[in-house]
């Protein structure tokens, strides 16, 4: 009898789970919004309630990159996940792109939402954006997490294979005249990482908010470069994740979510950098 009841309960739970709609992060009309800012129709999605948390994805990606993180953080925060300009649904008609432009977009978005400051989580180019946002608009950042970020684009920051691949791609296509809008946009996005960012280590010392610098031990960013970023931030923690590549927040989502949440919520502040 008990076995039969257990089977019924299992069947019920399975069918209940199957009946739950799958959320398509990055393409969710129920959570999606557009905001015209600085000449760009910026797309973002919001989830949950609480203190604001801005999520910024990497190069060539979109909001869906955070599919393993949004459900967790939406339980405690007002999550604002954004398609950066020229990415996802945020159409950018311009012919130039920079991290400074994107950081100004994010600051303007927070202002338009009447958010004085937010926690910021950025992955890859999003991590760069988090640092640039803290430099250009320090009042908008409570605390930041940057995973897989670099602050200059050469082979001392990127692993050699990635750097060579980027250089090869640029040399092979730099004289191509792209007429298709999508290919032209893709080229603009690709060139962003070929030539940028260009942030001196000394500039990081102006970032006064607490920062959590993360990378995988098999990341595409050189570990010594990640350590240098950490060492030059006045108030920072460092976490190199074992057995992880560049996609730390996907490959180790549970641990990443928990540690990031703990960092945001702790009252402890690291001592000034050495």
GROMACS .gro file of C-alpha atoms in nm:
model
  274
    1UNK     CA    1   0.000   0.000   0.000
    2UNK     CA    2   0.279   0.241   0.096
    3UNK     CA    3   0.461   0.160  -0.227
    4UNK     CA    4   0.147   0.238  -0.429
    5UNK     CA    5   0.101   0.573  -0.252
    6UNK     CA    6   0.466   0.658  -0.313
    7UNK     CA    7   0.430   0.580  -0.683
    8UNK     CA    8   0.124   0.805  -0.704
    9UNK     CA    9   0.309   1.089  -0.530
   10UNK     CA   10   0.607   1.050  -0.761
   11UNK     CA   11   0.378   1.052  -1.064
   12UNK     CA   12   0.200   1.363  -0.935
   13UNK     CA   13   0.527   1.550  -0.866
   14UNK     CA   14   0.666   1.455  -1.206
   15UNK     CA   15   0.359   1.579  -1.389
   16UNK     CA   16   0.343   1.895  -1.178
   17UNK     CA   17   0.703   1.976  -1.269
   18UNK     CA   18   0.637   1.899  -1.635
   19UNK     CA   19   0.340   2.135  -1.630
   20UNK     CA   20   0.549   2.429  -1.512
   21UNK     CA   21   0.630   2.658  -1.807
   22UNK     CA   22   0.994   2.679  -1.906
   23UNK     CA   23   1.122   3.034  -1.877
   24UNK     CA   24   1.318   3.143  -2.182
   25UNK     CA   25   1.556   3.390  -2.026
   26UNK     CA   26   1.643   3.654  -2.282
   27UNK     CA   27   1.316   3.594  -2.466
   28UNK     CA   28   1.053   3.622  -2.196
   29UNK     CA   29   0.770   3.865  -2.283
   30UNK     CA   30   0.639   3.849  -1.927
   31UNK     CA   31   0.962   3.994  -1.789
   32UNK     CA   32   1.101   4.183  -2.089
   33UNK     CA   33   1.116   4.559  -2.134
   34UNK     CA   34   1.273   4.810  -2.373
   35UNK     CA   35   1.417   5.145  -2.277
   36UNK     CA   36   1.544   5.401  -2.526
   37UNK     CA   37   1.871   5.527  -2.380
   38UNK     CA   38   2.162   5.711  -2.538
   39UNK     CA   39   2.045   5.630  -2.892
   40UNK     CA   40   2.000   5.257  -2.824
   41UNK     CA   41   1.679   5.064  -2.763
   42UNK     CA   42   1.810   4.866  -2.467
   43UNK     CA   43   1.639   4.536  -2.380
   44UNK     CA   44   1.628   4.404  -2.025
   45UNK     CA   45   1.433   4.157  -1.813
   46UNK     CA   46   1.343   4.185  -1.447
   47UNK     CA   47   1.280   3.908  -1.195
   48UNK     CA   48   1.216   3.895  -0.821
   49UNK     CA   49   1.208   4.163  -0.554
   50UNK     CA   50   1.457   4.309  -0.312
   51UNK     CA   51   1.779   4.502  -0.349
   52UNK     CA   52   1.868   4.555  -0.717
   53UNK     CA   53   2.117   4.325  -0.888
   54UNK     CA   54   2.240   4.407  -1.238
   55UNK     CA   55   2.356   4.113  -1.453
   56UNK     CA   56   2.588   4.181  -1.749
   57UNK     CA   57   2.673   3.906  -1.999
   58UNK     CA   58   2.982   3.853  -2.214
   59UNK     CA   59   3.087   3.922  -2.573
   60UNK     CA   60   2.844   3.793  -2.836
   61UNK     CA   61   2.609   3.661  -2.569
   62UNK     CA   62   2.278   3.773  -2.417
   63UNK     CA   63   2.060   3.743  -2.107
   64UNK     CA   64   2.020   3.367  -2.155
   65UNK     CA   65   2.377   3.323  -2.032
   66UNK     CA   66   2.238   3.363  -1.680
   67UNK     CA   67   1.975   3.089  -1.702
   68UNK     CA   68   2.142   2.901  -1.414
   69UNK     CA   69   2.175   3.210  -1.197
   70UNK     CA   70   1.859   3.419  -1.235
   71UNK     CA   71   1.625   3.171  -1.055
   72UNK     CA   72   1.855   3.166  -0.753
   73UNK     CA   73   1.908   3.540  -0.723
   74UNK     CA   74   1.544   3.625  -0.799
   75UNK     CA   75   1.456   3.472  -0.461
   76UNK     CA   76   1.639   3.754  -0.280
   77UNK     CA   77   1.703   4.036  -0.525
   78UNK     CA   78   1.536   4.247  -0.788
   79UNK     CA   79   1.732   4.103  -1.080
   80UNK     CA   80   1.786   4.328  -1.381
   81UNK     CA   81   1.941   4.127  -1.665
   82UNK     CA   82   2.043   4.335  -1.967
   83UNK     CA   83   2.131   4.272  -2.329
   84UNK     CA   84   2.431   4.501  -2.379
   85UNK     CA   85   2.415   4.737  -2.675
   86UNK     CA   86   2.473   4.553  -3.005
   87UNK     CA   87   2.388   4.224  -2.831
   88UNK     CA   88   2.072   4.015  -2.813
   89UNK     CA   89   1.763   4.231  -2.854
   90UNK     CA   90   1.945   4.561  -2.788
   91UNK     CA   91   1.984   4.689  -3.143
   92UNK     CA   92   2.265   4.941  -3.188
   93UNK     CA   93   2.269   5.131  -3.519
   94UNK     CA   94   2.608   5.290  -3.456
   95UNK     CA   95   2.937   5.186  -3.610
   96UNK     CA   96   3.146   5.207  -3.293
   97UNK     CA   97   3.142   5.017  -2.966
   98UNK     CA   98   3.331   5.053  -2.640
   99UNK     CA   99   3.314   4.940  -2.281
  100UNK     CA  100   3.278   5.302  -2.178
  101UNK     CA  101   2.967   5.338  -2.396
  102UNK     CA  102   2.815   5.025  -2.245
  103UNK     CA  103   2.895   5.128  -1.887
  104UNK     CA  104   2.724   5.462  -1.950
  105UNK     CA  105   2.423   5.268  -2.085
  106UNK     CA  106   2.396   5.065  -1.766
  107UNK     CA  107   2.424   5.374  -1.547
  108UNK     CA  108   2.151   5.543  -1.751
  109UNK     CA  109   1.930   5.234  -1.727
  110UNK     CA  110   1.961   5.228  -1.348
  111UNK     CA  111   1.878   5.598  -1.336
  112UNK     CA  112   1.573   5.546  -1.559
  113UNK     CA  113   1.455   5.274  -1.320
  114UNK     CA  114   1.508   5.512  -1.027
  115UNK     CA  115   1.778   5.291  -0.882
  116UNK     CA  116   2.047   5.487  -0.700
  117UNK     CA  117   2.290   5.193  -0.681
  118UNK     CA  118   2.290   4.819  -0.744
  119UNK     CA  119   2.492   4.507  -0.690
  120UNK     CA  120   2.661   4.415  -1.016
  121UNK     CA  121   2.754   4.073  -1.151
  122UNK     CA  122   2.943   4.056  -1.480
  123UNK     CA  123   3.082   3.763  -1.675
  124UNK     CA  124   3.372   3.800  -1.923
  125UNK     CA  125   3.307   4.129  -2.109
  126UNK     CA  126   3.036   4.181  -1.849
  127UNK     CA  127   3.304   4.162  -1.580
  128UNK     CA  128   3.499   4.429  -1.765
  129UNK     CA  129   3.180   4.634  -1.781
  130UNK     CA  130   3.131   4.594  -1.406
  131UNK     CA  131   3.479   4.738  -1.343
  132UNK     CA  132   3.431   5.020  -1.594
  133UNK     CA  133   3.092   5.102  -1.442
  134UNK     CA  134   3.255   5.127  -1.098
  135UNK     CA  135   3.522   5.356  -1.242
  136UNK     CA  136   3.292   5.585  -1.440
  137UNK     CA  137   2.983   5.578  -1.219
  138UNK     CA  138   3.099   5.471  -0.871
  139UNK     CA  139   2.777   5.592  -0.711
  140UNK     CA  140   2.582   5.330  -0.909
  141UNK     CA  141   2.768   5.025  -0.771
  142UNK     CA  142   2.718   4.879  -0.424
  143UNK     CA  143   2.947   4.581  -0.477
  144UNK     CA  144   3.069   4.404  -0.787
  145UNK     CA  145   3.152   4.052  -0.897
  146UNK     CA  146   3.364   4.008  -1.211
  147UNK     CA  147   3.435   3.660  -1.340
  148UNK     CA  148   3.666   3.593  -1.633
  149UNK     CA  149   3.750   3.960  -1.688
  150UNK     CA  150   4.060   4.117  -1.841
  151UNK     CA  151   4.166   4.482  -1.845
  152UNK     CA  152   4.377   4.484  -2.161
  153UNK     CA  153   4.355   4.272  -2.477
  154UNK     CA  154   4.702   4.132  -2.546
  155UNK     CA  155   4.870   3.796  -2.486
  156UNK     CA  156   4.981   3.894  -2.135
  157UNK     CA  157   4.613   3.897  -2.035
  158UNK     CA  158   4.458   3.636  -2.265
  159UNK     CA  159   4.575   3.280  -2.300
  160UNK     CA  160   4.794   3.250  -2.613
  161UNK     CA  161   4.556   3.029  -2.812
  162UNK     CA  162   4.267   3.271  -2.772
  163UNK     CA  163   4.482   3.574  -2.849
  164UNK     CA  164   4.623   3.412  -3.164
  165UNK     CA  165   4.275   3.309  -3.275
  166UNK     CA  166   4.149   3.665  -3.234
  167UNK     CA  167   4.446   3.809  -3.424
  168UNK     CA  168   4.401   3.560  -3.706
  169UNK     CA  169   4.031   3.638  -3.733
  170UNK     CA  170   4.101   4.009  -3.745
  171UNK     CA  171   4.375   3.986  -4.009
  172UNK     CA  172   4.162   3.762  -4.231
  173UNK     CA  173   3.862   3.994  -4.228
  174UNK     CA  174   3.987   4.346  -4.160
  175UNK     CA  175   3.954   4.456  -4.524
  176UNK     CA  176   3.610   4.300  -4.572
  177UNK     CA  177   3.322   4.537  -4.640
  178UNK     CA  178   3.025   4.390  -4.455
  179UNK     CA  179   2.696   4.486  -4.615
  180UNK     CA  180   2.469   4.252  -4.421
  181UNK     CA  181   2.359   4.433  -4.098
  182UNK     CA  182   2.402   4.125  -3.879
  183UNK     CA  183   2.752   4.049  -4.005
  184UNK     CA  184   2.847   4.414  -3.970
  185UNK     CA  185   2.723   4.411  -3.611
  186UNK     CA  186   2.903   4.081  -3.539
  187UNK     CA  187   3.226   4.232  -3.670
  188UNK     CA  188   3.184   4.537  -3.447
  189UNK     CA  189   3.131   4.312  -3.146
  190UNK     CA  190   3.430   4.095  -3.240
  191UNK     CA  191   3.659   4.397  -3.277
  192UNK     CA  192   3.561   4.517  -2.931
  193UNK     CA  193   3.768   4.239  -2.774
  194UNK     CA  194   4.051   4.267  -3.026
  195UNK     CA  195   4.131   4.627  -2.929
  196UNK     CA  196   3.976   4.673  -2.586
  197UNK     CA  197   3.967   4.720  -2.293
  198UNK     CA  198   4.267   4.937  -2.209
  199UNK     CA  199   4.255   4.993  -1.834
  200UNK     CA  200   4.584   5.060  -1.652
  201UNK     CA  201   4.630   4.868  -1.330
  202UNK     CA  202   4.671   5.199  -1.150
  203UNK     CA  203   4.319   5.297  -1.251
  204UNK     CA  204   4.176   5.006  -1.052
  205UNK     CA  205   4.295   5.172  -0.734
  206UNK     CA  206   4.016   5.426  -0.781
  207UNK     CA  207   3.751   5.153  -0.741
  208UNK     CA  208   3.641   5.202  -0.383
  209UNK     CA  209   3.355   4.952  -0.367
  210UNK     CA  210   3.416   4.594  -0.253
  211UNK     CA  211   3.491   4.362  -0.544
  212UNK     CA  212   3.489   3.983  -0.581
  213UNK     CA  213   3.727   3.877  -0.858
  214UNK     CA  214   3.665   3.527  -0.994
  215UNK     CA  215   3.818   3.305  -1.261
  216UNK     CA  216   3.847   2.939  -1.345
  217UNK     CA  217   4.181   2.765  -1.306
  218UNK     CA  218   4.151   2.681  -1.678
  219UNK     CA  219   4.007   3.015  -1.780
  220UNK     CA  220   4.090   3.193  -2.107
  221UNK     CA  221   4.227   3.474  -1.893
  222UNK     CA  222   4.581   3.422  -1.765
  223UNK     CA  223   4.571   3.350  -1.391
  224UNK     CA  224   4.847   3.604  -1.321
  225UNK     CA  225   4.636   3.870  -1.492
  226UNK     CA  226   4.335   3.788  -1.272
  227UNK     CA  227   4.559   3.805  -0.965
  228UNK     CA  228   4.696   4.144  -1.076
  229UNK     CA  229   4.340   4.279  -1.105
  230UNK     CA  230   4.266   4.157  -0.754
  231UNK     CA  231   4.589   4.299  -0.611
  232UNK     CA  232   4.525   4.646  -0.748
  233UNK     CA  233   4.168   4.680  -0.625
  234UNK     CA  234   4.162   4.854  -0.286
  235UNK     CA  235   3.897   4.624  -0.134
  236UNK     CA  236   3.876   4.286  -0.302
  237UNK     CA  237   3.838   3.913  -0.258
  238UNK     CA  238   3.981   3.656  -0.501
  239UNK     CA  239   3.840   3.316  -0.594
  240UNK     CA  240   4.010   3.089  -0.846
  241UNK     CA  241   3.768   2.800  -0.903
  242UNK     CA  242   3.930   2.456  -0.938
  243UNK     CA  243   3.834   2.241  -1.236
  244UNK     CA  244   3.667   2.532  -1.415
  245UNK     CA  245   3.705   2.702  -1.749
  246UNK     CA  246   3.574   3.044  -1.850
  247UNK     CA  247   3.208   2.962  -1.777
  248UNK     CA  248   3.245   2.959  -1.398
  249UNK     CA  249   2.888   3.065  -1.326
  250UNK     CA  250   2.751   2.787  -1.548
  251UNK     CA  251   2.995   2.504  -1.478
  252UNK     CA  252   2.976   2.557  -1.100
  253UNK     CA  253   2.643   2.738  -1.079
  254UNK     CA  254   2.535   2.627  -0.731
  255UNK     CA  255   2.863   2.714  -0.559
  256UNK     CA  256   2.902   3.031  -0.764
  257UNK     CA  257   2.553   3.153  -0.675
  258UNK     CA  258   2.600   3.082  -0.306
  259UNK     CA  259   2.941   3.248  -0.278
  260UNK     CA  260   2.829   3.551  -0.477
  261UNK     CA  261   2.521   3.590  -0.260
  262UNK     CA  262   2.735   3.558   0.054
  263UNK     CA  263   2.969   3.828  -0.080
  264UNK     CA  264   2.681   4.064  -0.148
  265UNK     CA  265   2.526   4.008   0.194
  266UNK     CA  266   2.834   4.002   0.418
  267UNK     CA  267   2.904   4.310   0.626
  268UNK     CA  268   3.275   4.237   0.623
  269UNK     CA  269   3.492   4.466   0.414
  270UNK     CA  270   3.840   4.352   0.307
  271UNK     CA  271   4.134   4.556   0.421
  272UNK     CA  272   4.281   4.805   0.172
  273UNK     CA  273   4.499   4.642  -0.094
  274UNK     CA  274   4.863   4.589  -0.034
   0.00000   0.00000   0.00000
